[in-house]
mmCIF file of C-alpha atoms in Angstrom:
data_model
loop_
_atom_site.group_PDB
_atom_site.id
_atom_site.type_symbol
_atom_site.label_atom_id
_atom_site.label_comp_id
_atom_site.label_asym_id
_atom_site.label_seq_id
_atom_site.Cartn_x
_atom_site.Cartn_y
_atom_site.Cartn_z
ATOM 1 C CA MET A 1 -83.820 -3.430 -21.679
ATOM 2 C CA ASN A 2 -85.254 -6.581 -19.935
ATOM 3 C CA ILE A 3 -82.023 -8.457 -20.630
ATOM 4 C CA GLN A 4 -80.018 -5.640 -18.955
ATOM 5 C CA ILE A 5 -82.337 -5.700 -15.975
ATOM 6 C CA ILE A 6 -81.878 -9.516 -15.701
ATOM 7 C CA LYS A 7 -78.123 -9.285 -15.977
ATOM 8 C CA PHE A 8 -77.958 -6.534 -13.456
ATOM 9 C CA LEU A 9 -80.223 -8.591 -11.049
ATOM 10 C CA THR A 10 -77.966 -11.725 -11.597
ATOM 11 C CA CYS A 11 -74.965 -9.715 -10.734
ATOM 12 C CA LEU A 12 -76.503 -8.439 -7.585
ATOM 13 C CA MET A 13 -77.434 -11.944 -6.392
ATOM 14 C CA VAL A 14 -73.805 -13.335 -7.080
ATOM 15 C CA PHE A 15 -72.505 -10.147 -5.243
ATOM 16 C CA PHE A 16 -74.616 -10.539 -2.163
ATOM 17 C CA GLY A 17 -74.269 -14.349 -2.413
ATOM 18 C CA ALA A 18 -70.514 -13.847 -2.288
ATOM 19 C CA ILE A 19 -70.915 -11.708 0.763
ATOM 20 C CA LYS A 20 -72.939 -14.393 2.566
ATOM 21 C CA VAL A 21 -70.377 -17.058 1.814
ATOM 22 C CA GLN A 22 -67.570 -14.793 2.853
ATOM 23 C CA ALA A 23 -69.503 -14.240 6.254
ATOM 24 C CA LEU A 24 -69.501 -17.948 6.958
ATOM 25 C CA GLU A 25 -65.740 -18.600 6.241
ATOM 26 C CA PRO A 26 -63.359 -18.948 9.089
ATOM 27 C CA LYS A 27 -61.851 -15.898 10.792
ATOM 28 C CA SER A 28 -58.454 -15.530 12.293
ATOM 29 C CA ASN A 29 -57.882 -16.974 15.945
ATOM 30 C CA LEU A 30 -58.534 -14.560 18.660
ATOM 31 C CA SER A 31 -56.678 -14.227 22.032
ATOM 32 C CA VAL A 32 -58.757 -14.312 25.164
ATOM 33 C CA ASN A 33 -58.137 -14.182 28.996
ATOM 34 C CA LEU A 34 -59.452 -17.468 30.459
ATOM 35 C CA GLU A 35 -60.316 -17.027 34.148
ATOM 36 C CA ARG A 36 -60.885 -19.455 36.931
ATOM 37 C CA VAL A 37 -63.955 -18.819 39.008
ATOM 38 C CA ARG A 38 -62.007 -19.914 42.287
ATOM 39 C CA PHE A 39 -58.189 -20.430 42.657
ATOM 40 C CA CYS A 40 -55.739 -21.790 45.287
ATOM 41 C CA GLN A 41 -53.868 -19.244 47.358
ATOM 42 C CA ASN A 42 -51.010 -21.622 48.226
ATOM 43 C CA PHE A 43 -49.332 -24.749 46.916
ATOM 44 C CA TRP A 44 -51.406 -27.178 48.941
ATOM 45 C CA CYS A 45 -54.652 -25.246 48.257
ATOM 46 C CA THR A 46 -55.670 -25.016 51.770
ATOM 47 C CA ARG A 47 -56.507 -21.375 51.141
ATOM 48 C CA GLN A 48 -58.801 -20.785 48.475
ATOM 49 C CA ASP A 49 -60.704 -17.558 47.225
ATOM 50 C CA THR A 50 -63.647 -16.887 44.654
ATOM 51 C CA GLN A 51 -62.885 -14.061 42.254
ATOM 52 C CA THR A 52 -65.002 -10.934 42.777
ATOM 53 C CA GLU A 53 -66.349 -11.367 39.322
ATOM 54 C CA TYR A 54 -67.833 -14.769 39.996
ATOM 55 C CA LEU A 55 -69.232 -14.344 43.477
ATOM 56 C CA ALA A 56 -72.680 -15.576 42.188
ATOM 57 C CA TRP A 57 -71.142 -19.036 42.467
ATOM 58 C CA GLU A 58 -70.382 -18.472 46.104
ATOM 59 C CA GLN A 59 -73.649 -16.872 46.835
ATOM 60 C CA GLU A 60 -75.635 -19.904 45.205
ATOM 61 C CA GLY A 61 -73.450 -22.323 47.279
ATOM 62 C CA VAL A 62 -71.771 -24.034 44.430
ATOM 63 C CA SER A 63 -69.185 -26.566 45.965
ATOM 64 C CA ASN A 64 -65.529 -25.353 46.179
ATOM 65 C CA THR A 65 -64.427 -28.010 43.819
ATOM 66 C CA TYR A 66 -66.683 -27.114 40.917
ATOM 67 C CA GLN A 67 -65.771 -23.439 41.403
ATOM 68 C CA LEU A 68 -62.070 -24.427 41.291
ATOM 69 C CA TYR A 69 -62.492 -26.017 37.924
ATOM 70 C CA THR A 70 -64.899 -23.668 36.152
ATOM 71 C CA GLN A 71 -63.069 -21.706 33.401
ATOM 72 C CA ILE A 72 -64.735 -18.669 31.582
ATOM 73 C CA ALA A 73 -63.598 -16.166 29.162
ATOM 74 C CA ARG A 74 -65.188 -12.590 29.167
ATOM 75 C CA VAL A 75 -64.550 -11.976 25.690
ATOM 76 C CA ARG A 76 -66.516 -8.688 25.647
ATOM 77 C CA GLN A 77 -67.915 -6.593 28.530
ATOM 78 C CA PRO A 78 -69.387 -3.210 27.816
ATOM 79 C CA ALA A 79 -70.724 -1.047 30.764
ATOM 80 C CA ARG A 80 -74.075 -2.751 32.050
ATOM 81 C CA GLU A 81 -76.192 0.097 30.913
ATOM 82 C CA ASP A 82 -74.786 -0.106 27.444
ATOM 83 C CA VAL A 83 -75.569 -3.734 26.794
ATOM 84 C CA ARG A 84 -78.185 -4.760 24.281
ATOM 85 C CA ASN A 85 -77.098 -8.200 23.674
ATOM 86 C CA LEU A 86 -76.198 -11.255 25.927
ATOM 87 C CA VAL A 87 -74.232 -13.945 24.325
ATOM 88 C CA PHE A 88 -73.066 -17.044 26.339
ATOM 89 C CA ILE A 89 -71.677 -20.115 24.729
ATOM 90 C CA ALA A 90 -70.452 -23.428 26.646
ATOM 91 C CA ALA A 91 -68.411 -26.274 25.700
ATOM 92 C CA GLY A 92 -69.278 -29.828 26.479
ATOM 93 C CA GLN A 93 -68.150 -31.764 29.571
ATOM 94 C CA GLN A 94 -64.460 -31.983 29.761
ATOM 95 C CA PRO A 95 -62.713 -35.269 29.837
ATOM 96 C CA PRO A 96 -59.802 -36.084 32.355
ATOM 97 C CA GLY A 97 -56.577 -34.374 31.453
ATOM 98 C CA TYR A 98 -55.684 -31.081 29.890
ATOM 99 C CA GLY A 99 -58.916 -30.368 28.211
ATOM 100 C CA SER A 100 -60.488 -31.076 24.785
ATOM 101 C CA GLU A 101 -61.051 -28.776 21.740
ATOM 102 C CA SER A 102 -64.597 -27.464 20.888
ATOM 103 C CA ALA A 103 -66.118 -26.457 17.510
ATOM 104 C CA VAL A 104 -68.650 -24.471 19.421
ATOM 105 C CA THR A 105 -66.604 -22.443 21.794
ATOM 106 C CA GLY A 106 -63.267 -22.486 19.768
ATOM 107 C CA GLN A 107 -61.208 -23.723 22.717
ATOM 108 C CA GLU A 108 -58.143 -25.499 21.698
ATOM 109 C CA ASP A 109 -56.888 -28.960 22.752
ATOM 110 C CA ASN A 110 -54.602 -29.006 25.765
ATOM 111 C CA TYR A 111 -56.008 -25.524 26.872
ATOM 112 C CA LYS A 112 -55.589 -26.597 30.565
ATOM 113 C CA ARG A 113 -51.803 -27.199 30.333
ATOM 114 C CA ASN A 114 -49.811 -24.697 32.248
ATOM 115 C CA CYS A 115 -52.929 -23.203 33.610
ATOM 116 C CA GLY A 116 -53.554 -24.927 36.985
ATOM 117 C CA ILE A 117 -55.796 -24.212 39.898
ATOM 118 C CA SER A 118 -53.407 -21.616 41.356
ATOM 119 C CA GLU A 119 -53.725 -19.448 38.261
ATOM 120 C CA LYS A 120 -56.419 -16.875 38.297
ATOM 121 C CA SER A 121 -56.159 -16.578 34.449
ATOM 122 C CA CYS A 122 -54.253 -17.711 31.582
ATOM 123 C CA PRO A 123 -54.122 -16.312 27.823
ATOM 124 C CA ARG A 124 -55.837 -18.617 25.504
ATOM 125 C CA ASN A 125 -57.098 -18.749 21.903
ATOM 126 C CA ILE A 126 -60.606 -19.123 20.318
ATOM 127 C CA ASP A 127 -60.122 -20.912 17.048
ATOM 128 C CA GLY A 128 -61.186 -18.887 13.852
ATOM 129 C CA ARG A 129 -63.212 -21.815 12.398
ATOM 130 C CA SER A 130 -65.475 -22.237 15.597
ATOM 131 C CA LEU A 131 -68.846 -21.047 16.132
ATOM 132 C CA ALA A 132 -67.899 -18.617 18.901
ATOM 133 C CA ARG A 133 -65.295 -16.847 16.534
ATOM 134 C CA GLN A 134 -67.988 -16.509 13.949
ATOM 135 C CA ILE A 135 -70.584 -14.872 16.157
ATOM 136 C CA LEU A 136 -67.941 -12.473 17.551
ATOM 137 C CA ASP A 137 -67.744 -11.050 14.005
ATOM 138 C CA SER A 138 -71.471 -11.110 13.425
ATOM 139 C CA GLU A 139 -73.051 -7.774 12.519
ATOM 140 C CA HIS A 140 -75.946 -8.812 14.785
ATOM 141 C CA PHE A 141 -73.776 -8.454 17.964
ATOM 142 C CA PRO A 142 -71.905 -5.413 17.858
ATOM 143 C CA ALA A 143 -68.723 -5.123 20.113
ATOM 144 C CA ASP A 144 -69.945 -2.016 21.903
ATOM 145 C CA ASP A 145 -73.259 -3.317 23.078
ATOM 146 C CA THR A 146 -72.809 -7.086 23.516
ATOM 147 C CA PHE A 147 -71.629 -8.849 26.539
ATOM 148 C CA PHE A 148 -69.941 -12.152 25.327
ATOM 149 C CA ALA A 149 -68.740 -14.938 27.379
ATOM 150 C CA VAL A 150 -67.516 -18.421 26.675
ATOM 151 C CA ALA A 151 -67.183 -21.297 29.144
ATOM 152 C CA PHE A 152 -64.486 -23.495 28.337
ATOM 153 C CA ASP A 153 -65.196 -25.758 31.125
ATOM 154 C CA ALA A 154 -68.742 -25.105 32.688
ATOM 155 C CA GLN A 155 -68.441 -27.910 35.343
ATOM 156 C CA PHE A 156 -72.150 -28.645 34.408
ATOM 157 C CA ASN A 157 -71.152 -32.375 34.452
ATOM 158 C CA TYR A 158 -73.549 -35.278 33.734
ATOM 159 C CA LEU A 159 -73.105 -37.148 36.964
ATOM 160 C CA VAL A 160 -73.530 -34.079 39.175
ATOM 161 C CA SER A 161 -76.422 -34.246 41.638
ATOM 162 C CA SER A 162 -79.841 -32.477 40.735
ATOM 163 C CA GLY A 163 -79.277 -30.111 43.596
ATOM 164 C CA GLU A 164 -75.725 -29.103 42.582
ATOM 165 C CA LYS A 165 -76.839 -28.603 39.119
ATOM 166 C CA PHE A 166 -79.502 -26.166 40.195
ATOM 167 C CA ARG A 167 -77.003 -24.143 42.056
ATOM 168 C CA ILE A 168 -74.695 -24.061 39.135
ATOM 169 C CA GLU A 169 -77.295 -23.069 36.870
ATOM 170 C CA SER A 170 -78.454 -20.460 39.303
ATOM 171 C CA ALA A 171 -74.960 -18.937 39.296
ATOM 172 C CA TYR A 172 -74.705 -18.796 35.665
ATOM 173 C CA LEU A 173 -78.343 -17.159 35.488
ATOM 174 C CA ASN A 174 -77.565 -14.532 38.094
ATOM 175 C CA TRP A 175 -74.164 -13.702 36.824
ATOM 176 C CA LEU A 176 -75.580 -13.131 33.242
ATOM 177 C CA LYS A 177 -78.519 -11.062 34.535
ATOM 178 C CA SER A 178 -76.061 -8.880 36.273
ATOM 179 C CA LYS A 179 -74.470 -7.786 32.832
ATOM 180 C CA ALA A 180 -77.552 -6.112 31.428
ATOM 181 C CA TYR A 181 -80.850 -4.416 32.239
ATOM 182 C CA ALA A 182 -83.680 -6.380 31.010
ATOM 183 C CA SER A 183 -85.501 -3.203 29.864
ATOM 184 C CA ASN A 184 -82.533 -2.313 27.498
ATOM 185 C CA LEU A 185 -82.058 -5.992 26.027
ATOM 186 C CA GLU A 186 -82.708 -6.765 22.378
ATOM 187 C CA SER A 187 -81.350 -10.288 22.010
ATOM 188 C CA ILE A 188 -80.114 -13.075 24.211
ATOM 189 C CA TYR A 189 -78.000 -15.749 22.517
ATOM 190 C CA LEU A 190 -77.100 -18.975 24.261
ATOM 191 C CA ALA A 191 -75.347 -21.952 22.626
ATOM 192 C CA GLY A 192 -73.691 -25.092 23.757
ATOM 193 C CA SER A 193 -72.506 -28.573 22.603
ATOM 194 C CA SER A 194 -73.265 -31.769 24.796
ATOM 195 C CA ARG A 195 -73.597 -30.863 28.356
ATOM 196 C CA GLY A 196 -73.150 -27.361 27.435
ATOM 197 C CA GLY A 197 -76.245 -27.666 25.189
ATOM 198 C CA CYS A 198 -78.388 -28.794 28.236
ATOM 199 C CA LEU A 199 -77.025 -25.763 30.165
ATOM 200 C CA ALA A 200 -78.040 -23.390 27.387
ATOM 201 C CA MET A 201 -81.466 -24.929 27.207
ATOM 202 C CA ARG A 202 -81.919 -24.860 31.111
ATOM 203 C CA LEU A 203 -80.627 -21.105 31.125
ATOM 204 C CA ALA A 204 -83.143 -20.301 28.275
ATOM 205 C CA LYS A 205 -85.889 -21.870 30.096
ATOM 206 C CA ALA A 206 -85.284 -20.067 33.418
ATOM 207 C CA LEU A 207 -85.083 -16.619 31.540
ATOM 208 C CA ARG A 208 -88.303 -17.263 29.540
ATOM 209 C CA ASN A 209 -89.977 -18.032 32.831
ATOM 210 C CA ASP A 210 -88.841 -14.531 34.226
ATOM 211 C CA PRO A 211 -91.480 -11.863 33.169
ATOM 212 C CA GLU A 212 -88.550 -9.339 32.830
ATOM 213 C CA PHE A 213 -86.696 -11.416 30.204
ATOM 214 C CA ARG A 214 -89.721 -13.378 28.729
ATOM 215 C CA ASN A 215 -90.448 -11.353 25.593
ATOM 216 C CA ILE A 216 -86.746 -10.496 24.675
ATOM 217 C CA ARG A 217 -85.560 -12.234 21.418
ATOM 218 C CA THR A 218 -83.966 -15.483 22.644
ATOM 219 C CA ILE A 219 -81.890 -17.625 20.471
ATOM 220 C CA VAL A 220 -80.826 -21.155 21.676
ATOM 221 C CA HIS A 221 -78.319 -23.321 19.865
ATOM 222 C CA SER A 222 -77.830 -26.949 20.968
ATOM 223 C CA PHE A 223 -75.087 -29.204 19.437
ATOM 224 C CA ASP A 224 -76.242 -32.771 20.273
ATOM 225 C CA GLY A 225 -77.152 -31.368 23.836
ATOM 226 C CA VAL A 226 -77.117 -34.042 26.472
ATOM 227 C CA CYS A 227 -79.405 -33.785 29.566
ATOM 228 C CA LYS A 228 -79.786 -36.624 32.173
ATOM 229 C CA TRP A 229 -83.171 -38.434 31.839
ATOM 230 C CA ASP A 230 -83.191 -40.297 35.026
ATOM 231 C CA GLN A 231 -82.987 -36.805 36.868
ATOM 232 C CA ASN A 232 -85.827 -35.710 34.429
ATOM 233 C CA GLU A 233 -83.461 -32.969 33.550
ATOM 234 C CA MET A 234 -85.342 -30.561 31.026
ATOM 235 C CA GLY A 235 -88.094 -32.968 31.083
ATOM 236 C CA VAL A 236 -86.099 -35.592 29.142
ATOM 237 C CA THR A 237 -87.411 -39.101 29.452
ATOM 238 C CA SER A 238 -86.298 -42.707 28.673
ATOM 239 C CA SER A 239 -88.457 -42.746 25.667
ATOM 240 C CA PHE A 240 -86.414 -42.219 22.484
ATOM 241 C CA PHE A 241 -86.329 -41.593 18.754
ATOM 242 C CA ARG A 242 -83.726 -43.390 16.554
ATOM 243 C CA ASN A 243 -81.655 -41.095 14.179
ATOM 244 C CA PRO A 244 -83.397 -41.432 10.720
ATOM 245 C CA GLU A 245 -79.852 -41.100 9.190
ATOM 246 C CA ASN A 246 -78.345 -43.830 11.353
ATOM 247 C CA SER A 247 -80.516 -46.202 13.109
ATOM 248 C CA LYS A 248 -77.669 -47.206 15.532
ATOM 249 C CA TYR A 249 -78.013 -43.602 17.009
ATOM 250 C CA LEU A 250 -80.767 -42.416 19.321
ATOM 251 C CA SER A 251 -81.818 -39.597 21.228
ATOM 252 C CA TYR A 252 -84.111 -39.244 24.251
ATOM 253 C CA TYR A 253 -87.391 -37.486 23.983
ATOM 254 C CA THR A 254 -88.487 -34.264 25.808
ATOM 255 C CA ASP A 255 -91.593 -32.242 25.205
ATOM 256 C CA LEU A 256 -89.997 -28.839 24.543
ATOM 257 C CA ASN A 257 -93.405 -27.435 23.787
ATOM 258 C CA ALA A 258 -94.243 -27.871 27.436
ATOM 259 C CA GLN A 259 -90.934 -26.776 28.690
ATOM 260 C CA PHE A 260 -91.051 -23.459 26.823
ATOM 261 C CA PRO A 261 -94.780 -22.289 27.327
ATOM 262 C CA TYR A 262 -93.903 -18.613 26.136
ATOM 263 C CA LYS A 263 -92.763 -18.972 22.513
ATOM 264 C CA ASP A 264 -92.927 -15.216 21.352
ATOM 265 C CA ASN A 265 -89.522 -14.209 20.004
ATOM 266 C CA LEU A 266 -88.218 -17.610 20.793
ATOM 267 C CA TYR A 267 -85.881 -19.466 18.355
ATOM 268 C CA ILE A 268 -84.392 -22.834 19.251
ATOM 269 C CA ARG A 269 -82.276 -24.839 16.912
ATOM 270 C CA GLN A 270 -81.227 -28.220 17.908
ATOM 271 C CA LEU A 271 -78.610 -30.582 16.092
ATOM 272 C CA ALA A 272 -79.025 -34.261 16.850
ATOM 273 C CA GLY A 273 -76.624 -37.152 16.171
ATOM 274 C CA GLY A 274 -77.665 -39.446 19.121
ATOM 275 C CA ASP A 275 -74.403 -41.299 19.250
ATOM 276 C CA GLU A 276 -73.793 -42.961 22.538
ATOM 277 C CA VAL A 277 -71.464 -40.406 24.284
ATOM 278 C CA ILE A 278 -69.496 -42.933 26.348
ATOM 279 C CA GLU A 279 -69.864 -46.680 25.114
ATOM 280 C CA PHE A 280 -72.201 -48.876 27.421
ATOM 281 C CA THR A 281 -73.403 -45.870 29.566
ATOM 282 C CA GLY A 282 -76.737 -45.227 27.729
ATOM 283 C CA VAL A 283 -75.869 -41.511 27.689
ATOM 284 C CA HIS A 284 -77.386 -39.791 24.470
ATOM 285 C CA SER A 285 -78.623 -36.445 23.481
ATOM 286 C CA PHE A 286 -82.323 -35.182 23.755
ATOM 287 C CA VAL A 287 -84.740 -34.099 20.876
ATOM 288 C CA TYR A 288 -88.193 -33.090 20.643
ATOM 289 C CA ALA A 289 -89.137 -34.599 17.254
ATOM 290 C CA ALA A 290 -88.580 -37.809 15.366
ATOM 291 C CA GLU A 291 -87.686 -36.127 12.192
ATOM 292 C CA ASP A 292 -86.264 -32.842 10.961
ATOM 293 C CA VAL A 293 -88.774 -30.005 11.730
ATOM 294 C CA ASN A 294 -89.190 -26.333 11.648
ATOM 295 C CA LEU A 295 -91.874 -25.256 13.708
ATOM 296 C CA GLY A 296 -90.669 -21.474 13.844
ATOM 297 C CA TRP A 297 -89.880 -21.441 17.516
ATOM 298 C CA TYR A 298 -88.232 -24.640 17.289
ATOM 299 C CA ALA A 299 -85.935 -26.300 14.370
ATOM 300 C CA GLN A 300 -84.297 -29.603 14.504
ATOM 301 C CA SER A 301 -82.150 -31.571 12.208
ATOM 302 C CA TRP A 302 -80.429 -35.072 12.427
ATOM 303 C CA VAL A 303 -76.996 -35.682 11.153
ATOM 304 C CA ASN A 304 -75.106 -38.961 10.637
ATOM 305 C CA LEU A 305 -72.038 -37.830 12.887
ATOM 306 C CA ASP A 306 -70.771 -39.207 15.945
ATOM 307 C CA HIS A 307 -71.070 -37.125 19.201
ATOM 308 C CA ILE A 308 -67.277 -36.241 19.532
ATOM 309 C CA THR A 309 -67.262 -35.298 15.726
ATOM 310 C CA ILE A 310 -70.124 -32.851 16.428
ATOM 311 C CA ASP A 311 -68.618 -31.451 19.556
ATOM 312 C CA ARG A 312 -64.995 -30.956 18.265
ATOM 313 C CA ASP A 313 -64.299 -31.365 14.534
ATOM 314 C CA MET A 314 -63.867 -28.270 12.534
ATOM 315 C CA TYR A 315 -62.887 -29.835 9.294
ATOM 316 C CA PRO A 316 -64.852 -28.175 6.499
ATOM 317 C CA ALA A 317 -67.035 -31.338 5.493
ATOM 318 C CA VAL A 318 -68.082 -31.376 9.239
ATOM 319 C CA ARG A 319 -68.360 -27.825 9.779
ATOM 320 C CA ASP A 320 -70.763 -27.475 6.839
ATOM 321 C CA GLN A 321 -73.173 -29.838 8.807
ATOM 322 C CA THR A 322 -72.713 -28.297 12.203
ATOM 323 C CA VAL A 323 -71.439 -24.640 12.679
ATOM 324 C CA VAL A 324 -72.495 -23.436 9.218
ATOM 325 C CA PRO A 325 -76.259 -24.270 9.582
ATOM 326 C CA PHE A 326 -76.574 -22.535 12.901
ATOM 327 C CA LEU A 327 -74.857 -19.324 11.554
ATOM 328 C CA GLN A 328 -77.468 -19.420 8.748
ATOM 329 C CA HIS A 329 -80.248 -19.821 11.097
ATOM 330 C CA LEU A 330 -79.059 -16.598 12.744
ATOM 331 C CA GLU A 331 -79.186 -14.798 9.422
ATOM 332 C CA GLU A 332 -82.861 -16.139 9.022
ATOM 333 C CA ILE A 333 -83.715 -14.811 12.475
ATOM 334 C CA PHE A 334 -82.316 -11.358 11.960
#
């Protein structure tokens, strides 16, 4: 009898283990409509207009140039009164050219090609191996009650002035708040890589400082997030910790304990590599701790991967160190 029970329990463990592994496996690509916040109305771009959906950028005084190059996909948008979950995921700063792929948002390489500033929107794909595509299929964020948006190009760039960054942050913040009633919300999920990781952290901090949103379950996932230390962005300082997996890499220190005084229902996970983003610039990611930690409200792990690999690579060996641990973190929370 005892042997039969043991066999039965073993079968159950294998069965549920298989389901869990399957949940982390890549999905099919998803077609989305990539929208431009502001667009040109004629060839010379002497006439421009901000789309009605994104008037928050105009209202917050974000410069026309940053509006023109901001590209966002609203993947799901239930009626405001039905929204129980807010999801926003941002790619890292885009290099010159036609845009780069992202393992976090799932945008493909060259997504800007044939989608110029006179185009209000363009059909694009989200890669099935990406974090965003996995989250879309998650049982924790049902389609009928989750507002889900992905910024392919957030224009939250490293060299932008502090004032302009605040205006851009405020635009995203007010836009996201307009998608749900705080009293109805059950979860907020914010994620980003590189500069997108900094934006996700800043949005989380702003939401936690708002009494209406303070106690809502808030999950923040940062992939080698980069904030500018000489602007004291997110409290980042010039002090640093070296990556214990690779001493050539380093990340700047910030006291996230002070940045997030309200920790109830807060779950931050930070993946740190610390590779120099661009050679000889001194641009690196930020961290709170010198080693891997799990404090409940904050978890951090170091990896021996360069910045671009963390940001863009979706090969299985890399994905198992980047995307998959974040999906597992979600499972632990829910």
